[in-house]
Amino acid sequence: MLQPAYPITTPRLSLRPFTTDDLDAVHAYESRPDVARYLYWEPRDRDTSREALAKKATRTAIHAEGDALDLAVTLRHNGELIGSALLVWTSETHRQGEIGYILHPDHHGHGYATEAARAMLALGFTGLTLHRITGRLDARNTASARVLAKLGMRHEATLVDNEYVKGEWASEAIYAILETEWTP
């Protein structure tokens, strides 16, 4: 079980549960085609963002396999919401999890995704005592692959044309790190 004390702070970021007040900021990035390009969903209209936000707001603790933390990523100096960070407990038996992140493109290239994802790795390895954490992404998403590599995650596989997404076959890259390889 993992019930973090919020906010979770890093040198430049604060990670906290989502609230309904975050709708404008969430919709600002979820509505963008460049954000949705490598994700399973199309750019979201405001109502769809509202529905997704309601689900995110409930994902604040991990009690059992399949549960997730879905946290708002905000800048510490001004509180601006710039994206989300995710940790999913994928297997209790095998002590495995998965991380993910989405940032508004205005905040790409500053190391924020790496910083937020590093915090999620720490929660997984120290809070849930996971053995292995993965990151899965569309193989064309080279920027996200660089984030995972910066975290010390190794590229383990590319599953060629393994999913039919948005009317086309997509390949999936899988990165992973073991608790023995992770350095806080």
mmCIF file with all atom_site columns, C-alpha atoms in Angstrom:
data_model
loop_
_atom_site.group_PDB
_atom_site.id
_atom_site.type_symbol
_atom_site.label_atom_id
_atom_site.label_alt_id
_atom_site.label_comp_id
_atom_site.label_asym_id
_atom_site.label_entity_id
_atom_site.label_seq_id
_atom_site.pdbx_PDB_ins_code
_atom_site.Cartn_x
_atom_site.Cartn_y
_atom_site.Cartn_z
_atom_site.occupancy
_atom_site.B_iso_or_equiv
_atom_site.pdbx_formal_charge
_atom_site.auth_seq_id
_atom_site.auth_comp_id
_atom_site.auth_asym_id
_atom_site.auth_atom_id
_atom_site.pdbx_PDB_model_num
ATOM 1   C CA . MET A 1 1   ? 0.000   0.000   0.000   1.00 0.00 ? 1   MET A CA 1
ATOM 2   C CA . LEU A 1 2   ? 1.175   3.528   -0.766  1.00 0.00 ? 2   LEU A CA 1
ATOM 3   C CA . GLN A 1 3   ? -0.494  6.695   0.551   1.00 0.00 ? 3   GLN A CA 1
ATOM 4   C CA . PRO A 1 4   ? 2.065   9.469   -0.011  1.00 0.00 ? 4   PRO A CA 1
ATOM 5   C CA . ALA A 1 5   ? 2.141   12.648  2.015   1.00 0.00 ? 5   ALA A CA 1
ATOM 6   C CA . TYR A 1 6   ? 1.326   15.459  -0.406  1.00 0.00 ? 6   TYR A CA 1
ATOM 7   C CA . PRO A 1 7   ? 2.748   17.477  -1.936  1.00 0.00 ? 7   PRO A CA 1
ATOM 8   C CA . ILE A 1 8   ? 5.737   15.495  -3.136  1.00 0.00 ? 8   ILE A CA 1
ATOM 9   C CA . THR A 1 9   ? 8.453   18.025  -3.853  1.00 0.00 ? 9   THR A CA 1
ATOM 10  C CA . THR A 1 10  ? 11.515  17.926  -6.056  1.00 0.00 ? 10  THR A CA 1
ATOM 11  C CA . PRO A 1 11  ? 13.977  20.775  -6.559  1.00 0.00 ? 11  PRO A CA 1
ATOM 12  C CA . ARG A 1 12  ? 11.689  22.552  -9.054  1.00 0.00 ? 12  ARG A CA 1
ATOM 13  C CA . LEU A 1 13  ? 8.372   20.708  -8.946  1.00 0.00 ? 13  LEU A CA 1
ATOM 14  C CA . SER A 1 14  ? 5.520   19.859  -6.656  1.00 0.00 ? 14  SER A CA 1
ATOM 15  C CA . LEU A 1 15  ? 3.407   16.747  -7.332  1.00 0.00 ? 15  LEU A CA 1
ATOM 16  C CA . ARG A 1 16  ? -0.066  16.702  -5.814  1.00 0.00 ? 16  ARG A CA 1
ATOM 17  C CA . PRO A 1 17  ? -3.485  15.161  -6.364  1.00 0.00 ? 17  PRO A CA 1
ATOM 18  C CA . PHE A 1 18  ? -5.619  16.674  -9.116  1.00 0.00 ? 18  PHE A CA 1
ATOM 19  C CA . THR A 1 19  ? -8.707  18.709  -8.209  1.00 0.00 ? 19  THR A CA 1
ATOM 20  C CA . THR A 1 20  ? -11.672 19.871  -10.271 1.00 0.00 ? 20  THR A CA 1
ATOM 21  C CA . ASP A 1 21  ? -10.093 23.345  -10.262 1.00 0.00 ? 21  ASP A CA 1
ATOM 22  C CA . ASP A 1 22  ? -7.382  21.966  -12.585 1.00 0.00 ? 22  ASP A CA 1
ATOM 23  C CA . LEU A 1 23  ? -9.719  21.607  -15.567 1.00 0.00 ? 23  LEU A CA 1
ATOM 24  C CA . ASP A 1 24  ? -8.457  24.618  -17.544 1.00 0.00 ? 24  ASP A CA 1
ATOM 25  C CA . ALA A 1 25  ? -4.806  23.624  -17.194 1.00 0.00 ? 25  ALA A CA 1
ATOM 26  C CA . VAL A 1 26  ? -5.450  19.941  -17.964 1.00 0.00 ? 26  VAL A CA 1
ATOM 27  C CA . HIS A 1 27  ? -7.597  20.732  -20.982 1.00 0.00 ? 27  HIS A CA 1
ATOM 28  C CA . ALA A 1 28  ? -4.919  23.155  -22.231 1.00 0.00 ? 28  ALA A CA 1
ATOM 29  C CA . TYR A 1 29  ? -2.593  20.221  -22.918 1.00 0.00 ? 29  TYR A CA 1
ATOM 30  C CA . GLU A 1 30  ? -5.053  17.348  -23.425 1.00 0.00 ? 30  GLU A CA 1
ATOM 31  C CA . SER A 1 31  ? -6.743  19.239  -26.273 1.00 0.00 ? 31  SER A CA 1
ATOM 32  C CA . ARG A 1 32  ? -3.525  19.529  -28.279 1.00 0.00 ? 32  ARG A CA 1
ATOM 33  C CA . PRO A 1 33  ? -2.893  17.191  -31.226 1.00 0.00 ? 33  PRO A CA 1
ATOM 34  C CA . ASP A 1 34  ? 0.866   17.269  -30.553 1.00 0.00 ? 34  ASP A CA 1
ATOM 35  C CA . VAL A 1 35  ? 0.252   15.956  -27.012 1.00 0.00 ? 35  VAL A CA 1
ATOM 36  C CA . ALA A 1 36  ? -2.186  13.218  -28.054 1.00 0.00 ? 36  ALA A CA 1
ATOM 37  C CA . ARG A 1 37  ? -0.102  12.135  -31.056 1.00 0.00 ? 37  ARG A CA 1
ATOM 38  C CA . TYR A 1 38  ? 1.611   9.203   -29.321 1.00 0.00 ? 38  TYR A CA 1
ATOM 39  C CA . LEU A 1 39  ? -1.130  8.443   -26.795 1.00 0.00 ? 39  LEU A CA 1
ATOM 40  C CA . TYR A 1 40  ? -4.117  6.130   -27.060 1.00 0.00 ? 40  TYR A CA 1
ATOM 41  C CA . TRP A 1 41  ? -6.620  8.964   -27.132 1.00 0.00 ? 41  TRP A CA 1
ATOM 42  C CA . GLU A 1 42  ? -7.395  11.741  -29.571 1.00 0.00 ? 42  GLU A CA 1
ATOM 43  C CA . PRO A 1 43  ? -7.206  15.404  -28.522 1.00 0.00 ? 43  PRO A CA 1
ATOM 44  C CA . ARG A 1 44  ? -9.883  15.856  -25.887 1.00 0.00 ? 44  ARG A CA 1
ATOM 45  C CA . ASP A 1 45  ? -12.743 18.308  -25.853 1.00 0.00 ? 45  ASP A CA 1
ATOM 46  C CA . ARG A 1 46  ? -13.494 20.061  -22.555 1.00 0.00 ? 46  ARG A CA 1
ATOM 47  C CA . ASP A 1 47  ? -16.144 17.531  -21.461 1.00 0.00 ? 47  ASP A CA 1
ATOM 48  C CA . THR A 1 48  ? -13.808 14.582  -22.078 1.00 0.00 ? 48  THR A CA 1
ATOM 49  C CA . SER A 1 49  ? -11.020 16.345  -20.158 1.00 0.00 ? 49  SER A CA 1
ATOM 50  C CA . ARG A 1 50  ? -13.482 16.921  -17.306 1.00 0.00 ? 50  ARG A CA 1
ATOM 51  C CA . GLU A 1 51  ? -14.344 13.198  -17.231 1.00 0.00 ? 51  GLU A CA 1
ATOM 52  C CA . ALA A 1 52  ? -10.672 12.205  -17.309 1.00 0.00 ? 52  ALA A CA 1
ATOM 53  C CA . LEU A 1 53  ? -9.884  14.729  -14.568 1.00 0.00 ? 53  LEU A CA 1
ATOM 54  C CA . ALA A 1 54  ? -12.597 13.275  -12.321 1.00 0.00 ? 54  ALA A CA 1
ATOM 55  C CA . LYS A 1 55  ? -10.879 9.886   -12.596 1.00 0.00 ? 55  LYS A CA 1
ATOM 56  C CA . LYS A 1 56  ? -7.398  11.371  -12.031 1.00 0.00 ? 56  LYS A CA 1
ATOM 57  C CA . ALA A 1 57  ? -8.606  13.113  -8.865  1.00 0.00 ? 57  ALA A CA 1
ATOM 58  C CA . THR A 1 58  ? -9.461  9.727   -7.312  1.00 0.00 ? 58  THR A CA 1
ATOM 59  C CA . ARG A 1 59  ? -6.053  8.192   -8.014  1.00 0.00 ? 59  ARG A CA 1
ATOM 60  C CA . THR A 1 60  ? -4.207  9.389   -4.918  1.00 0.00 ? 60  THR A CA 1
ATOM 61  C CA . ALA A 1 61  ? -3.230  6.128   -3.204  1.00 0.00 ? 61  ALA A CA 1
ATOM 62  C CA . ILE A 1 62  ? -2.254  2.599   -4.169  1.00 0.00 ? 62  ILE A CA 1
ATOM 63  C CA . HIS A 1 63  ? -3.978  -0.127  -2.174  1.00 0.00 ? 63  HIS A CA 1
ATOM 64  C CA . ALA A 1 64  ? -3.867  -3.102  -4.548  1.00 0.00 ? 64  ALA A CA 1
ATOM 65  C CA . GLU A 1 65  ? -2.491  -4.339  -7.837  1.00 0.00 ? 65  GLU A CA 1
ATOM 66  C CA . GLY A 1 66  ? -3.915  -2.282  -10.688 1.00 0.00 ? 66  GLY A CA 1
ATOM 67  C CA . ASP A 1 67  ? -4.188  0.916   -8.630  1.00 0.00 ? 67  ASP A CA 1
ATOM 68  C CA . ALA A 1 68  ? -2.369  4.059   -9.720  1.00 0.00 ? 68  ALA A CA 1
ATOM 69  C CA . LEU A 1 69  ? -1.169  7.426   -8.553  1.00 0.00 ? 69  LEU A CA 1
ATOM 70  C CA . ASP A 1 70  ? -2.021  10.064  -11.140 1.00 0.00 ? 70  ASP A CA 1
ATOM 71  C CA . LEU A 1 71  ? -0.574  13.346  -9.938  1.00 0.00 ? 71  LEU A CA 1
ATOM 72  C CA . ALA A 1 72  ? -0.596  16.933  -11.099 1.00 0.00 ? 72  ALA A CA 1
ATOM 73  C CA . VAL A 1 73  ? 2.892   18.250  -11.863 1.00 0.00 ? 73  VAL A CA 1
ATOM 74  C CA . THR A 1 74  ? 3.205   21.883  -10.841 1.00 0.00 ? 74  THR A CA 1
ATOM 75  C CA . LEU A 1 75  ? 6.055   24.384  -10.780 1.00 0.00 ? 75  LEU A CA 1
ATOM 76  C CA . ARG A 1 76  ? 7.136   25.057  -7.196  1.00 0.00 ? 76  ARG A CA 1
ATOM 77  C CA . HIS A 1 77  ? 7.877   28.746  -7.723  1.00 0.00 ? 77  HIS A CA 1
ATOM 78  C CA . ASN A 1 78  ? 4.376   29.679  -8.920  1.00 0.00 ? 78  ASN A CA 1
ATOM 79  C CA . GLY A 1 79  ? 2.087   26.630  -8.647  1.00 0.00 ? 79  GLY A CA 1
ATOM 80  C CA . GLU A 1 80  ? 1.394   26.465  -12.392 1.00 0.00 ? 80  GLU A CA 1
ATOM 81  C CA . LEU A 1 81  ? 0.112   23.035  -13.439 1.00 0.00 ? 81  LEU A CA 1
ATOM 82  C CA . ILE A 1 82  ? 2.271   21.830  -16.345 1.00 0.00 ? 82  ILE A CA 1
ATOM 83  C CA . GLY A 1 83  ? 1.351   18.156  -16.676 1.00 0.00 ? 83  GLY A CA 1
ATOM 84  C CA . SER A 1 84  ? 0.843   14.829  -14.974 1.00 0.00 ? 84  SER A CA 1
ATOM 85  C CA . ALA A 1 85  ? 2.920   11.946  -13.626 1.00 0.00 ? 85  ALA A CA 1
ATOM 86  C CA . LEU A 1 86  ? 1.714   8.386   -13.197 1.00 0.00 ? 86  LEU A CA 1
ATOM 87  C CA . LEU A 1 87  ? 2.738   5.300   -11.212 1.00 0.00 ? 87  LEU A CA 1
ATOM 88  C CA . VAL A 1 88  ? 0.765   2.074   -11.697 1.00 0.00 ? 88  VAL A CA 1
ATOM 89  C CA . TRP A 1 89  ? 1.188   -1.074  -9.581  1.00 0.00 ? 89  TRP A CA 1
ATOM 90  C CA . THR A 1 90  ? 1.055   -3.655  -12.357 1.00 0.00 ? 90  THR A CA 1
ATOM 91  C CA . SER A 1 91  ? 1.891   -6.850  -10.420 1.00 0.00 ? 91  SER A CA 1
ATOM 92  C CA . GLU A 1 92  ? 1.907   -7.581  -6.705  1.00 0.00 ? 92  GLU A CA 1
ATOM 93  C CA . THR A 1 93  ? 3.340   -11.078 -7.189  1.00 0.00 ? 93  THR A CA 1
ATOM 94  C CA . HIS A 1 94  ? 6.214   -9.889  -9.354  1.00 0.00 ? 94  HIS A CA 1
ATOM 95  C CA . ARG A 1 95  ? 6.595   -6.511  -7.557  1.00 0.00 ? 95  ARG A CA 1
ATOM 96  C CA . GLN A 1 96  ? 6.307   -4.557  -10.797 1.00 0.00 ? 96  GLN A CA 1
ATOM 97  C CA . GLY A 1 97  ? 5.066   -1.128  -11.746 1.00 0.00 ? 97  GLY A CA 1
ATOM 98  C CA . GLU A 1 98  ? 4.953   1.305   -14.613 1.00 0.00 ? 98  GLU A CA 1
ATOM 99  C CA . ILE A 1 99  ? 5.536   5.047   -14.856 1.00 0.00 ? 99  ILE A CA 1
ATOM 100 C CA . GLY A 1 100 ? 4.209   7.615   -17.289 1.00 0.00 ? 100 GLY A CA 1
ATOM 101 C CA . TYR A 1 101 ? 4.099   11.376  -17.726 1.00 0.00 ? 101 TYR A CA 1
ATOM 102 C CA . ILE A 1 102 ? 2.563   14.063  -19.906 1.00 0.00 ? 102 ILE A CA 1
ATOM 103 C CA . LEU A 1 103 ? 3.734   17.668  -20.035 1.00 0.00 ? 103 LEU A CA 1
ATOM 104 C CA . HIS A 1 104 ? 2.329   20.708  -21.770 1.00 0.00 ? 104 HIS A CA 1
ATOM 105 C CA . PRO A 1 105 ? 4.670   21.348  -24.757 1.00 0.00 ? 105 PRO A CA 1
ATOM 106 C CA . ASP A 1 106 ? 5.419   24.863  -23.465 1.00 0.00 ? 106 ASP A CA 1
ATOM 107 C CA . HIS A 1 107 ? 7.388   23.114  -20.712 1.00 0.00 ? 107 HIS A CA 1
ATOM 108 C CA . HIS A 1 108 ? 9.297   20.577  -22.812 1.00 0.00 ? 108 HIS A CA 1
ATOM 109 C CA . GLY A 1 109 ? 13.080  20.730  -22.891 1.00 0.00 ? 109 GLY A CA 1
ATOM 110 C CA . HIS A 1 110 ? 13.601  21.875  -19.293 1.00 0.00 ? 110 HIS A CA 1
ATOM 111 C CA . GLY A 1 111 ? 14.077  18.466  -17.643 1.00 0.00 ? 111 GLY A CA 1
ATOM 112 C CA . TYR A 1 112 ? 10.700  18.586  -15.896 1.00 0.00 ? 112 TYR A CA 1
ATOM 113 C CA . ALA A 1 113 ? 9.541   15.204  -17.247 1.00 0.00 ? 113 ALA A CA 1
ATOM 114 C CA . THR A 1 114 ? 12.729  13.556  -16.000 1.00 0.00 ? 114 THR A CA 1
ATOM 115 C CA . GLU A 1 115 ? 12.384  15.244  -12.608 1.00 0.00 ? 115 GLU A CA 1
ATOM 116 C CA . ALA A 1 116 ? 8.730   14.222  -12.199 1.00 0.00 ? 116 ALA A CA 1
ATOM 117 C CA . ALA A 1 117 ? 9.359   10.662  -13.408 1.00 0.00 ? 117 ALA A CA 1
ATOM 118 C CA . ARG A 1 118 ? 12.327  10.337  -11.033 1.00 0.00 ? 118 ARG A CA 1
ATOM 119 C CA . ALA A 1 119 ? 9.955   11.155  -8.160  1.00 0.00 ? 119 ALA A CA 1
ATOM 120 C CA . MET A 1 120 ? 7.566   8.436   -9.358  1.00 0.00 ? 120 MET A CA 1
ATOM 121 C CA . LEU A 1 121 ? 10.428  5.917   -9.490  1.00 0.00 ? 121 LEU A CA 1
ATOM 122 C CA . ALA A 1 122 ? 11.297  6.833   -5.894  1.00 0.00 ? 122 ALA A CA 1
ATOM 123 C CA . LEU A 1 123 ? 7.679   6.237   -4.833  1.00 0.00 ? 123 LEU A CA 1
ATOM 124 C CA . GLY A 1 124 ? 7.659   2.884   -6.597  1.00 0.00 ? 124 GLY A CA 1
ATOM 125 C CA . PHE A 1 125 ? 10.955  1.621   -5.255  1.00 0.00 ? 125 PHE A CA 1
ATOM 126 C CA . THR A 1 126 ? 10.822  3.041   -1.731  1.00 0.00 ? 126 THR A CA 1
ATOM 127 C CA . GLY A 1 127 ? 7.081   3.344   -1.096  1.00 0.00 ? 127 GLY A CA 1
ATOM 128 C CA . LEU A 1 128 ? 5.884   0.127   -2.763  1.00 0.00 ? 128 LEU A CA 1
ATOM 129 C CA . THR A 1 129 ? 9.211   -1.756  -2.627  1.00 0.00 ? 129 THR A CA 1
ATOM 130 C CA . LEU A 1 130 ? 8.842   -2.675  -6.285  1.00 0.00 ? 130 LEU A CA 1
ATOM 131 C CA . HIS A 1 131 ? 11.489  -4.854  -7.919  1.00 0.00 ? 131 HIS A CA 1
ATOM 132 C CA . ARG A 1 132 ? 11.060  -3.540  -11.473 1.00 0.00 ? 132 ARG A CA 1
ATOM 133 C CA . ILE A 1 133 ? 9.477   -0.487  -13.083 1.00 0.00 ? 133 ILE A CA 1
ATOM 134 C CA . THR A 1 134 ? 8.800   -0.096  -16.788 1.00 0.00 ? 134 THR A CA 1
ATOM 135 C CA . GLY A 1 135 ? 7.998   2.730   -19.141 1.00 0.00 ? 135 GLY A CA 1
ATOM 136 C CA . ARG A 1 136 ? 6.089   1.916   -22.343 1.00 0.00 ? 136 ARG A CA 1
ATOM 137 C CA . LEU A 1 137 ? 5.797   4.316   -25.245 1.00 0.00 ? 137 LEU A CA 1
ATOM 138 C CA . ASP A 1 138 ? 5.113   4.633   -28.924 1.00 0.00 ? 138 ASP A CA 1
ATOM 139 C CA . ALA A 1 139 ? 8.473   3.816   -30.502 1.00 0.00 ? 139 ALA A CA 1
ATOM 140 C CA . ARG A 1 140 ? 8.302   7.032   -32.561 1.00 0.00 ? 140 ARG A CA 1
ATOM 141 C CA . ASN A 1 141 ? 8.304   9.147   -29.397 1.00 0.00 ? 141 ASN A CA 1
ATOM 142 C CA . THR A 1 142 ? 12.042  9.740   -29.257 1.00 0.00 ? 142 THR A CA 1
ATOM 143 C CA . ALA A 1 143 ? 11.752  12.617  -26.767 1.00 0.00 ? 143 ALA A CA 1
ATOM 144 C CA . SER A 1 144 ? 10.066  10.357  -24.219 1.00 0.00 ? 144 SER A CA 1
ATOM 145 C CA . ALA A 1 145 ? 12.646  7.632   -24.886 1.00 0.00 ? 145 ALA A CA 1
ATOM 146 C CA . ARG A 1 146 ? 15.387  10.141  -23.998 1.00 0.00 ? 146 ARG A CA 1
ATOM 147 C CA . VAL A 1 147 ? 13.627  10.881  -20.689 1.00 0.00 ? 147 VAL A CA 1
ATOM 148 C CA . LEU A 1 148 ? 13.564  7.185   -19.781 1.00 0.00 ? 148 LEU A CA 1
ATOM 149 C CA . ALA A 1 149 ? 17.219  6.783   -20.738 1.00 0.00 ? 149 ALA A CA 1
ATOM 150 C CA . LYS A 1 150 ? 18.147  9.777   -18.532 1.00 0.00 ? 150 LYS A CA 1
ATOM 151 C CA . LEU A 1 151 ? 16.457  7.989   -15.654 1.00 0.00 ? 151 LEU A CA 1
ATOM 152 C CA . GLY A 1 152 ? 18.806  5.037   -16.147 1.00 0.00 ? 152 GLY A CA 1
ATOM 153 C CA . MET A 1 153 ? 16.150  2.845   -17.702 1.00 0.00 ? 153 MET A CA 1
ATOM 154 C CA . ARG A 1 154 ? 17.344  0.439   -20.365 1.00 0.00 ? 154 ARG A CA 1
ATOM 155 C CA . HIS A 1 155 ? 15.627  -0.150  -23.695 1.00 0.00 ? 155 HIS A CA 1
ATOM 156 C CA . GLU A 1 156 ? 14.592  -3.782  -23.467 1.00 0.00 ? 156 GLU A CA 1
ATOM 157 C CA . ALA A 1 157 ? 12.381  -4.290  -26.497 1.00 0.00 ? 157 ALA A CA 1
ATOM 158 C CA . THR A 1 158 ? 10.576  -2.809  -29.410 1.00 0.00 ? 158 THR A CA 1
ATOM 159 C CA . LEU A 1 159 ? 7.366   -4.661  -30.175 1.00 0.00 ? 159 LEU A CA 1
ATOM 160 C CA . VAL A 1 160 ? 6.925   -4.086  -33.894 1.00 0.00 ? 160 VAL A CA 1
ATOM 161 C CA . ASP A 1 161 ? 3.410   -3.180  -35.057 1.00 0.00 ? 161 ASP A CA 1
ATOM 162 C CA . ASN A 1 162 ? 1.964   -4.705  -31.900 1.00 0.00 ? 162 ASN A CA 1
ATOM 163 C CA . GLU A 1 163 ? -0.995  -2.341  -31.492 1.00 0.00 ? 163 GLU A CA 1
ATOM 164 C CA . TYR A 1 164 ? -3.551  -0.849  -33.835 1.00 0.00 ? 164 TYR A CA 1
ATOM 165 C CA . VAL A 1 165 ? -3.943  2.722   -32.604 1.00 0.00 ? 165 VAL A CA 1
ATOM 166 C CA . LYS A 1 166 ? -5.885  5.535   -34.243 1.00 0.00 ? 166 LYS A CA 1
ATOM 167 C CA . GLY A 1 167 ? -6.217  3.699   -37.536 1.00 0.00 ? 167 GLY A CA 1
ATOM 168 C CA . GLU A 1 168 ? -2.600  2.581   -37.921 1.00 0.00 ? 168 GLU A CA 1
ATOM 169 C CA . TRP A 1 169 ? -0.200  -0.022  -36.646 1.00 0.00 ? 169 TRP A CA 1
ATOM 170 C CA . ALA A 1 170 ? 2.138   1.290   -33.980 1.00 0.00 ? 170 ALA A CA 1
ATOM 171 C CA . SER A 1 171 ? 5.283   -0.179  -32.496 1.00 0.00 ? 171 SER A CA 1
ATOM 172 C CA . GLU A 1 172 ? 5.860   -0.004  -28.754 1.00 0.00 ? 172 GLU A CA 1
ATOM 173 C CA . ALA A 1 173 ? 9.205   0.543   -27.033 1.00 0.00 ? 173 ALA A CA 1
ATOM 174 C CA . ILE A 1 174 ? 9.672   -0.857  -23.546 1.00 0.00 ? 174 ILE A CA 1
ATOM 175 C CA . TYR A 1 175 ? 12.176  0.514   -21.062 1.00 0.00 ? 175 TYR A CA 1
ATOM 176 C CA . ALA A 1 176 ? 12.831  -0.838  -17.567 1.00 0.00 ? 176 ALA A CA 1
ATOM 177 C CA . ILE A 1 177 ? 14.917  -0.447  -14.448 1.00 0.00 ? 177 ILE A CA 1
ATOM 178 C CA . LEU A 1 178 ? 15.394  -2.769  -11.466 1.00 0.00 ? 178 LEU A CA 1
ATOM 179 C CA . GLU A 1 179 ? 15.481  -1.586  -7.869  1.00 0.00 ? 179 GLU A CA 1
ATOM 180 C CA . THR A 1 180 ? 19.147  -2.710  -7.705  1.00 0.00 ? 180 THR A CA 1
ATOM 181 C CA . GLU A 1 181 ? 19.973  -0.439  -10.657 1.00 0.00 ? 181 GLU A CA 1
ATOM 182 C CA . TRP A 1 182 ? 18.124  2.600   -9.375  1.00 0.00 ? 182 TRP A CA 1
ATOM 183 C CA . THR A 1 183 ? 19.945  5.404   -7.629  1.00 0.00 ? 183 THR A CA 1
ATOM 184 C CA . PRO A 1 184 ? 17.873  8.034   -5.815  1.00 0.00 ? 184 PRO A CA 1
#
